[in-house]
Amino acid sequence: GAGVSQSPSNKVTEKGKDVELRCDPISGHTALYWYRQSLGQGLEFLIYFQGNSAPDKSGLPSDRFSAERTGGSVSTLTIQRTQQEDSAVYLCASSLGLPGGLQETQYFGPGTRLLVL
Amino acid sequence: QKEVEQNSGPLSVPEGAIASLNCTYSDRVSQSFFWYRQYSGKSPELIMSIYSNGDKEDGRFTAQLNKASQYVSLLIRDSQPSDSATYLCAVTSDSNYQLIWGAGTKLIIKP
């Protein structure tokens, strides 16, 4: 079946502009995660969705970052007034999200490479 | 602060040898443990998951978990140049839905 897809694959923008990144998870996966990865660094957790709800927004770096998920499927990460330090790869992952039990595998999309000039 | 620690490397191993990657974690309540492989410029992909103390083998890969000592390791037997990548260790937080990620160990397999 289809995996996690993300768009755009690459985005170059000017400082101060807003950008919108999209994630389409695996069908039937209720849990969705956004991460940020700077060059040569590990994964930085941004936000987690269970269905359309975001019980944990603790990783969002500032109020310029927001995310939403509609219909329990597609999610959008929006960065307002982009800064050069926002340049990174933004990764989306999804998992089954079954209640209780053990954590399931997270499946990653190909990422969006954002460059802020 | 819940943490997952990995040696950043690079770890250089000759082709055909055993590569040993280690990870320690701080949260005693963690229940699920994962090793992901990330090639340069690519997304992480799952290699192994382990939930119980002991060893779990899958082909050339063996994951080892010791909850008392709070470490998890990954052994790669008969290392191949294609195994050269960064290996990320991830463990569940107390919410059991979120993963705490290590920064990764860069592995280089030399022909």
PDB file of C-alpha atoms in Angstrom:
ATOM      1  CA  GLY A   1       0.000   0.000   0.000  1.00  0.00           C
ATOM      2  CA  ALA A   2       0.909   3.660  -0.216  1.00  0.00           C
ATOM      3  CA  GLY A   3       3.310   5.008   2.365  1.00  0.00           C
ATOM      4  CA  VAL A   4       3.467   8.403   4.016  1.00  0.00           C
ATOM      5  CA  SER A   5       3.673  11.199   1.482  1.00  0.00           C
ATOM      6  CA  GLN A   6       4.803  14.766   1.991  1.00  0.00           C
ATOM      7  CA  SER A   7       4.706  17.842  -0.163  1.00  0.00           C
ATOM      8  CA  PRO A   8       6.476  19.785  -1.356  1.00  0.00           C
ATOM      9  CA  SER A   9       9.681  17.768  -1.399  1.00  0.00           C
ATOM     10  CA  ASN A  10      11.716  20.962  -1.484  1.00  0.00           C
ATOM     11  CA  LYS A  11      10.800  24.522  -0.592  1.00  0.00           C
ATOM     12  CA  VAL A  12      12.906  27.645  -0.939  1.00  0.00           C
ATOM     13  CA  THR A  13      11.435  30.781   0.553  1.00  0.00           C
ATOM     14  CA  GLU A  14      12.461  34.238   1.575  1.00  0.00           C
ATOM     15  CA  LYS A  15      12.815  35.276   5.183  1.00  0.00           C
ATOM     16  CA  GLY A  16       9.512  36.596   6.523  1.00  0.00           C
ATOM     17  CA  LYS A  17       7.293  34.563   4.209  1.00  0.00           C
ATOM     18  CA  ASP A  18       4.824  31.952   5.405  1.00  0.00           C
ATOM     19  CA  VAL A  19       5.140  28.314   4.329  1.00  0.00           C
ATOM     20  CA  GLU A  20       2.765  25.392   4.493  1.00  0.00           C
ATOM     21  CA  LEU A  21       3.959  21.793   4.581  1.00  0.00           C
ATOM     22  CA  ARG A  22       1.649  18.888   3.959  1.00  0.00           C
ATOM     23  CA  CYS A  23       1.637  15.305   5.193  1.00  0.00           C
ATOM     24  CA  ASP A  24      -0.606  12.496   4.010  1.00  0.00           C
ATOM     25  CA  PRO A  25      -0.275   9.527   6.401  1.00  0.00           C
ATOM     26  CA  ILE A  26      -0.788   5.857   5.711  1.00  0.00           C
ATOM     27  CA  SER A  27      -4.489   5.088   5.415  1.00  0.00           C
ATOM     28  CA  GLY A  28      -5.934   3.957   8.743  1.00  0.00           C
ATOM     29  CA  HIS A  29      -3.117   5.381  10.856  1.00  0.00           C
ATOM     30  CA  THR A  30      -4.607   7.547  13.568  1.00  0.00           C
ATOM     31  CA  ALA A  31      -1.337   8.793  15.045  1.00  0.00           C
ATOM     32  CA  LEU A  32       0.689  11.384  13.181  1.00  0.00           C
ATOM     33  CA  TYR A  33       3.967  13.053  14.155  1.00  0.00           C
ATOM     34  CA  TRP A  34       5.956  16.004  12.900  1.00  0.00           C
ATOM     35  CA  TYR A  35       9.709  16.177  13.419  1.00  0.00           C
ATOM     36  CA  ARG A  36      12.438  18.563  12.369  1.00  0.00           C
ATOM     37  CA  GLN A  37      15.947  17.477  11.498  1.00  0.00           C
ATOM     38  CA  SER A  38      18.759  19.935  10.958  1.00  0.00           C
ATOM     39  CA  LEU A  39      21.813  18.901   8.965  1.00  0.00           C
ATOM     40  CA  GLY A  40      23.775  16.226  10.822  1.00  0.00           C
ATOM     41  CA  GLN A  41      21.458  16.330  13.811  1.00  0.00           C
ATOM     42  CA  GLY A  42      18.943  13.962  15.370  1.00  0.00           C
ATOM     43  CA  LEU A  43      15.172  14.196  15.220  1.00  0.00           C
ATOM     44  CA  GLU A  44      13.510  17.081  17.034  1.00  0.00           C
ATOM     45  CA  PHE A  45       9.905  16.317  18.020  1.00  0.00           C
ATOM     46  CA  LEU A  46       7.464  19.069  17.073  1.00  0.00           C
ATOM     47  CA  ILE A  47       3.897  17.827  17.552  1.00  0.00           C
ATOM     48  CA  TYR A  48       1.814  14.688  17.795  1.00  0.00           C
ATOM     49  CA  PHE A  49      -1.764  14.098  16.659  1.00  0.00           C
ATOM     50  CA  GLN A  50      -4.121  11.350  17.751  1.00  0.00           C
ATOM     51  CA  GLY A  51      -6.962  11.636  15.302  1.00  0.00           C
ATOM     52  CA  ASN A  52      -7.578  15.342  14.852  1.00  0.00           C
ATOM     53  CA  SER A  53      -6.452  16.213  18.365  1.00  0.00           C
ATOM     54  CA  ALA A  54      -2.976  17.324  19.324  1.00  0.00           C
ATOM     55  CA  PRO A  55      -2.421  16.218  22.938  1.00  0.00           C
ATOM     56  CA  ASP A  56       1.193  17.266  22.815  1.00  0.00           C
ATOM     57  CA  LYS A  57       2.339  20.511  21.209  1.00  0.00           C
ATOM     58  CA  SER A  58       5.318  20.862  23.496  1.00  0.00           C
ATOM     59  CA  GLY A  59       7.873  20.620  20.736  1.00  0.00           C
ATOM     60  CA  LEU A  60       6.698  23.544  18.644  1.00  0.00           C
ATOM     61  CA  PRO A  61       9.668  25.983  18.718  1.00  0.00           C
ATOM     62  CA  SER A  62       7.648  29.189  18.806  1.00  0.00           C
ATOM     63  CA  ASP A  63       4.215  30.631  18.178  1.00  0.00           C
ATOM     64  CA  ARG A  64       5.179  31.040  14.527  1.00  0.00           C
ATOM     65  CA  PHE A  65       4.672  27.284  14.186  1.00  0.00           C
ATOM     66  CA  SER A  66       1.218  25.722  14.053  1.00  0.00           C
ATOM     67  CA  ALA A  67      -0.259  22.488  12.807  1.00  0.00           C
ATOM     68  CA  GLU A  68      -3.636  21.043  12.143  1.00  0.00           C
ATOM     69  CA  ARG A  69      -5.110  17.784  11.051  1.00  0.00           C
ATOM     70  CA  THR A  70      -8.484  17.338   9.456  1.00  0.00           C
ATOM     71  CA  GLY A  71     -10.615  14.264   8.888  1.00  0.00           C
ATOM     72  CA  GLY A  72      -8.129  12.202  10.859  1.00  0.00           C
ATOM     73  CA  SER A  73      -5.930  12.149   7.795  1.00  0.00           C
ATOM     74  CA  VAL A  74      -3.969  14.955   6.132  1.00  0.00           C
ATOM     75  CA  SER A  75      -1.961  17.272   8.331  1.00  0.00           C
ATOM     76  CA  THR A  76      -0.526  20.690   7.590  1.00  0.00           C
ATOM     77  CA  LEU A  77       2.404  22.316   9.370  1.00  0.00           C
ATOM     78  CA  THR A  78       2.489  26.077   8.932  1.00  0.00           C
ATOM     79  CA  ILE A  79       5.461  28.287   9.660  1.00  0.00           C
ATOM     80  CA  GLN A  80       4.715  31.994   9.706  1.00  0.00           C
ATOM     81  CA  ARG A  81       7.277  34.732   9.139  1.00  0.00           C
ATOM     82  CA  THR A  82      10.013  32.217   8.395  1.00  0.00           C
ATOM     83  CA  GLN A  83      13.507  32.760   9.742  1.00  0.00           C
ATOM     84  CA  GLN A  84      16.797  31.376   8.465  1.00  0.00           C
ATOM     85  CA  GLU A  85      17.061  29.121  11.509  1.00  0.00           C
ATOM     86  CA  ASP A  86      13.871  27.369  10.340  1.00  0.00           C
ATOM     87  CA  SER A  87      15.865  25.820   7.492  1.00  0.00           C
ATOM     88  CA  ALA A  88      15.804  22.055   8.019  1.00  0.00           C
ATOM     89  CA  VAL A  89      14.175  18.857   6.833  1.00  0.00           C
ATOM     90  CA  TYR A  90      10.655  18.490   8.173  1.00  0.00           C
ATOM     91  CA  LEU A  91       9.649  14.858   8.576  1.00  0.00           C
ATOM     92  CA  CYS A  92       6.206  13.453   9.071  1.00  0.00           C
ATOM     93  CA  ALA A  93       5.532   9.970  10.462  1.00  0.00           C
ATOM     94  CA  SER A  94       2.403   7.975  11.150  1.00  0.00           C
ATOM     95  CA  SER A  95       1.545   4.900  13.184  1.00  0.00           C
ATOM     96  CA  LEU A  96      -1.570   2.866  13.942  1.00  0.00           C
ATOM     97  CA  GLY A  97      -2.149   4.735  17.213  1.00  0.00           C
ATOM     98  CA  LEU A  98      -3.961   1.889  18.946  1.00  0.00           C
ATOM     99  CA  PRO A  99      -5.025   2.830  22.487  1.00  0.00           C
ATOM    100  CA  GLY A 100      -3.020   1.307  25.310  1.00  0.00           C
ATOM    101  CA  GLY A 101      -0.597  -1.455  24.544  1.00  0.00           C
ATOM    102  CA  LEU A 102       2.806  -0.993  23.058  1.00  0.00           C
ATOM    103  CA  GLN A 103       4.048   1.723  20.773  1.00  0.00           C
ATOM    104  CA  GLU A 104       3.761   0.766  17.153  1.00  0.00           C
ATOM    105  CA  THR A 105       6.298   1.410  14.473  1.00  0.00           C
ATOM    106  CA  GLN A 106       6.413   4.918  13.086  1.00  0.00           C
ATOM    107  CA  TYR A 107       6.596   5.095   9.308  1.00  0.00           C
ATOM    108  CA  PHE A 108       8.260   8.144   7.873  1.00  0.00           C
ATOM    109  CA  GLY A 109       7.567  10.187   4.807  1.00  0.00           C
ATOM    110  CA  PRO A 110      10.375  11.420   2.528  1.00  0.00           C
ATOM    111  CA  GLY A 111      10.460  14.824   4.203  1.00  0.00           C
ATOM    112  CA  THR A 112      10.278  18.418   3.037  1.00  0.00           C
ATOM    113  CA  ARG A 113      13.589  20.225   2.710  1.00  0.00           C
ATOM    114  CA  LEU A 114      13.017  23.835   3.657  1.00  0.00           C
ATOM    115  CA  LEU A 115      15.543  26.535   2.880  1.00  0.00           C
ATOM    116  CA  VAL A 116      14.915  30.057   4.114  1.00  0.00           C
ATOM    117  CA  LEU A 117      17.047  32.660   2.363  1.00  0.00           C
TER     118      LEU A 117
ATOM    119  CA  GLN B   1      14.637  15.440  31.257  1.00  0.00           C
ATOM    120  CA  LYS B   2      14.177  12.083  29.570  1.00  0.00           C
ATOM    121  CA  GLU B   3      17.173  11.226  27.415  1.00  0.00           C
ATOM    122  CA  VAL B   4      18.472   8.666  24.991  1.00  0.00           C
ATOM    123  CA  GLU B   5      22.238   8.633  24.592  1.00  0.00           C
ATOM    124  CA  GLN B   6      24.227   7.280  21.680  1.00  0.00           C
ATOM    125  CA  ASN B   7      27.851   7.615  20.705  1.00  0.00           C
ATOM    126  CA  SER B   8      27.823   9.877  17.656  1.00  0.00           C
ATOM    127  CA  GLY B   9      30.744   8.043  16.026  1.00  0.00           C
ATOM    128  CA  PRO B  10      31.712   7.586  13.349  1.00  0.00           C
ATOM    129  CA  LEU B  11      32.128   3.913  14.114  1.00  0.00           C
ATOM    130  CA  SER B  12      34.327   2.285  11.503  1.00  0.00           C
ATOM    131  CA  VAL B  13      34.054  -1.487  11.022  1.00  0.00           C
ATOM    132  CA  PRO B  14      35.717  -3.664   8.376  1.00  0.00           C
ATOM    133  CA  GLU B  15      33.482  -5.484   5.934  1.00  0.00           C
ATOM    134  CA  GLY B  16      32.429  -8.891   7.228  1.00  0.00           C
ATOM    135  CA  ALA B  17      32.964  -7.998  10.885  1.00  0.00           C
ATOM    136  CA  ILE B  18      30.349  -7.472  13.600  1.00  0.00           C
ATOM    137  CA  ALA B  19      29.193  -3.900  14.177  1.00  0.00           C
ATOM    138  CA  SER B  20      27.982  -3.156  17.701  1.00  0.00           C
ATOM    139  CA  LEU B  21      25.843  -0.092  18.359  1.00  0.00           C
ATOM    140  CA  ASN B  22      24.832   0.933  21.853  1.00  0.00           C
ATOM    141  CA  CYS B  23      22.154   3.124  23.368  1.00  0.00           C
ATOM    142  CA  THR B  24      21.290   4.056  26.950  1.00  0.00           C
ATOM    143  CA  TYR B  25      18.056   5.634  28.142  1.00  0.00           C
ATOM    144  CA  SER B  26      17.058   7.451  31.277  1.00  0.00           C
ATOM    145  CA  ASP B  27      13.349   6.650  31.718  1.00  0.00           C
ATOM    146  CA  ARG B  28      12.793   3.397  33.602  1.00  0.00           C
ATOM    147  CA  VAL B  29       9.160   3.187  32.481  1.00  0.00           C
ATOM    148  CA  SER B  30      10.043   2.930  28.790  1.00  0.00           C
ATOM    149  CA  GLN B  31       8.486  -0.198  27.348  1.00  0.00           C
ATOM    150  CA  SER B  32       9.240  -0.223  23.635  1.00  0.00           C
ATOM    151  CA  PHE B  33      12.584   0.148  21.939  1.00  0.00           C
ATOM    152  CA  PHE B  34      13.417   0.724  18.304  1.00  0.00           C
ATOM    153  CA  TRP B  35      16.410   0.906  16.005  1.00  0.00           C
ATOM    154  CA  TYR B  36      16.009   2.960  12.841  1.00  0.00           C
ATOM    155  CA  ARG B  37      18.495   3.273   9.997  1.00  0.00           C
ATOM    156  CA  GLN B  38      18.891   6.546   8.133  1.00  0.00           C
ATOM    157  CA  TYR B  39      20.900   6.823   4.947  1.00  0.00           C
ATOM    158  CA  SER B  40      22.293  10.243   4.130  1.00  0.00           C
ATOM    159  CA  GLY B  41      19.575  12.445   2.698  1.00  0.00           C
ATOM    160  CA  LYS B  42      16.864   9.865   3.348  1.00  0.00           C
ATOM    161  CA  SER B  43      14.197   9.291   5.986  1.00  0.00           C
ATOM    162  CA  PRO B  44      14.581   6.890   8.920  1.00  0.00           C
ATOM    163  CA  GLU B  45      13.388   3.330   8.356  1.00  0.00           C
ATOM    164  CA  LEU B  46      12.738   0.715  11.011  1.00  0.00           C
ATOM    165  CA  ILE B  47      15.356  -2.017  11.444  1.00  0.00           C
ATOM    166  CA  MET B  48      14.307  -3.695  14.683  1.00  0.00           C
ATOM    167  CA  SER B  49      11.853  -3.321  17.526  1.00  0.00           C
ATOM    168  CA  ILE B  50      12.233  -5.033  20.890  1.00  0.00           C
ATOM    169  CA  TYR B  51       9.968  -5.069  23.913  1.00  0.00           C
ATOM    170  CA  SER B  52      11.313  -7.763  26.284  1.00  0.00           C
ATOM    171  CA  ASN B  53      14.639  -8.328  27.967  1.00  0.00           C
ATOM    172  CA  GLY B  54      17.030 -10.493  26.022  1.00  0.00           C
ATOM    173  CA  ASP B  55      17.931 -10.901  22.376  1.00  0.00           C
ATOM    174  CA  LYS B  56      15.822 -10.632  19.253  1.00  0.00           C
ATOM    175  CA  GLU B  57      17.305 -11.781  15.972  1.00  0.00           C
ATOM    176  CA  ASP B  58      16.244 -10.890  12.444  1.00  0.00           C
ATOM    177  CA  GLY B  59      18.619 -11.997   9.713  1.00  0.00           C
ATOM    178  CA  ARG B  60      21.972 -10.328  10.232  1.00  0.00           C
ATOM    179  CA  PHE B  61      20.563  -8.032  12.917  1.00  0.00           C
ATOM    180  CA  THR B  62      20.247  -8.760  16.640  1.00  0.00           C
ATOM    181  CA  ALA B  63      18.737  -6.344  19.127  1.00  0.00           C
ATOM    182  CA  GLN B  64      19.599  -6.781  22.793  1.00  0.00           C
ATOM    183  CA  LEU B  65      17.633  -5.224  25.646  1.00  0.00           C
ATOM    184  CA  ASN B  66      18.596  -4.975  29.308  1.00  0.00           C
ATOM    185  CA  LYS B  67      15.965  -2.984  31.202  1.00  0.00           C
ATOM    186  CA  ALA B  68      17.764  -3.292  34.546  1.00  0.00           C
ATOM    187  CA  SER B  69      20.806  -1.544  33.104  1.00  0.00           C
ATOM    188  CA  GLN B  70      18.703   0.642  30.804  1.00  0.00           C
ATOM    189  CA  TYR B  71      20.541  -0.104  27.624  1.00  0.00           C
ATOM    190  CA  VAL B  72      19.659  -1.468  24.247  1.00  0.00           C
ATOM    191  CA  SER B  73      22.116  -2.517  21.574  1.00  0.00           C
ATOM    192  CA  LEU B  74      22.115  -3.509  17.934  1.00  0.00           C
ATOM    193  CA  LEU B  75      24.526  -6.033  16.483  1.00  0.00           C
ATOM    194  CA  ILE B  76      25.045  -6.306  12.746  1.00  0.00           C
ATOM    195  CA  ARG B  77      26.770  -9.499  11.676  1.00  0.00           C
ATOM    196  CA  ASP B  78      28.713  -9.882   8.427  1.00  0.00           C
ATOM    197  CA  SER B  79      28.692  -6.107   7.958  1.00  0.00           C
ATOM    198  CA  GLN B  80      28.298  -4.892   4.388  1.00  0.00           C
ATOM    199  CA  PRO B  81      29.180  -1.516   2.845  1.00  0.00           C
ATOM    200  CA  SER B  82      25.430  -1.029   2.322  1.00  0.00           C
ATOM    201  CA  ASP B  83      25.041  -1.010   6.120  1.00  0.00           C
ATOM    202  CA  SER B  84      26.894   2.313   6.225  1.00  0.00           C
ATOM    203  CA  ALA B  85      24.342   4.763   7.605  1.00  0.00           C
ATOM    204  CA  THR B  86      23.326   6.553  10.766  1.00  0.00           C
ATOM    205  CA  TYR B  87      21.532   4.334  13.275  1.00  0.00           C
ATOM    206  CA  LEU B  88      18.956   5.984  15.502  1.00  0.00           C
ATOM    207  CA  CYS B  89      17.801   4.531  18.804  1.00  0.00           C
ATOM    208  CA  ALA B  90      14.300   5.457  19.993  1.00  0.00           C
ATOM    209  CA  VAL B  91      12.417   4.514  23.148  1.00  0.00           C
ATOM    210  CA  THR B  92       8.889   5.214  24.310  1.00  0.00           C
ATOM    211  CA  SER B  93       8.142   7.876  26.855  1.00  0.00           C
ATOM    212  CA  ASP B  94       5.652   7.285  29.672  1.00  0.00           C
ATOM    213  CA  SER B  95       2.820   8.271  27.338  1.00  0.00           C
ATOM    214  CA  ASN B  96       3.701   5.205  25.268  1.00  0.00           C
ATOM    215  CA  TYR B  97       2.700   7.082  22.136  1.00  0.00           C
ATOM    216  CA  GLN B  98       5.761   9.216  21.789  1.00  0.00           C
ATOM    217  CA  LEU B  99       9.316   8.255  21.086  1.00  0.00           C
ATOM    218  CA  ILE B 100      12.398   9.819  22.599  1.00  0.00           C
ATOM    219  CA  TRP B 101      15.156   9.785  19.998  1.00  0.00           C
ATOM    220  CA  GLY B 102      18.897   9.514  20.301  1.00  0.00           C
ATOM    221  CA  ALA B 103      21.053  11.673  18.050  1.00  0.00           C
ATOM    222  CA  GLY B 104      22.283   8.609  16.161  1.00  0.00           C
ATOM    223  CA  THR B 105      25.546   6.750  15.577  1.00  0.00           C
ATOM    224  CA  LYS B 106      27.181   7.048  12.186  1.00  0.00           C
ATOM    225  CA  LEU B 107      28.418   3.644  11.036  1.00  0.00           C
ATOM    226  CA  ILE B 108      30.984   3.222   8.265  1.00  0.00           C
ATOM    227  CA  ILE B 109      31.677  -0.220   6.845  1.00  0.00           C
ATOM    228  CA  LYS B 110      35.050  -0.273   5.101  1.00  0.00           C
ATOM    229  CA  PRO B 111      35.454  -2.689   2.164  1.00  0.00           C
TER     230      PRO B 111
END
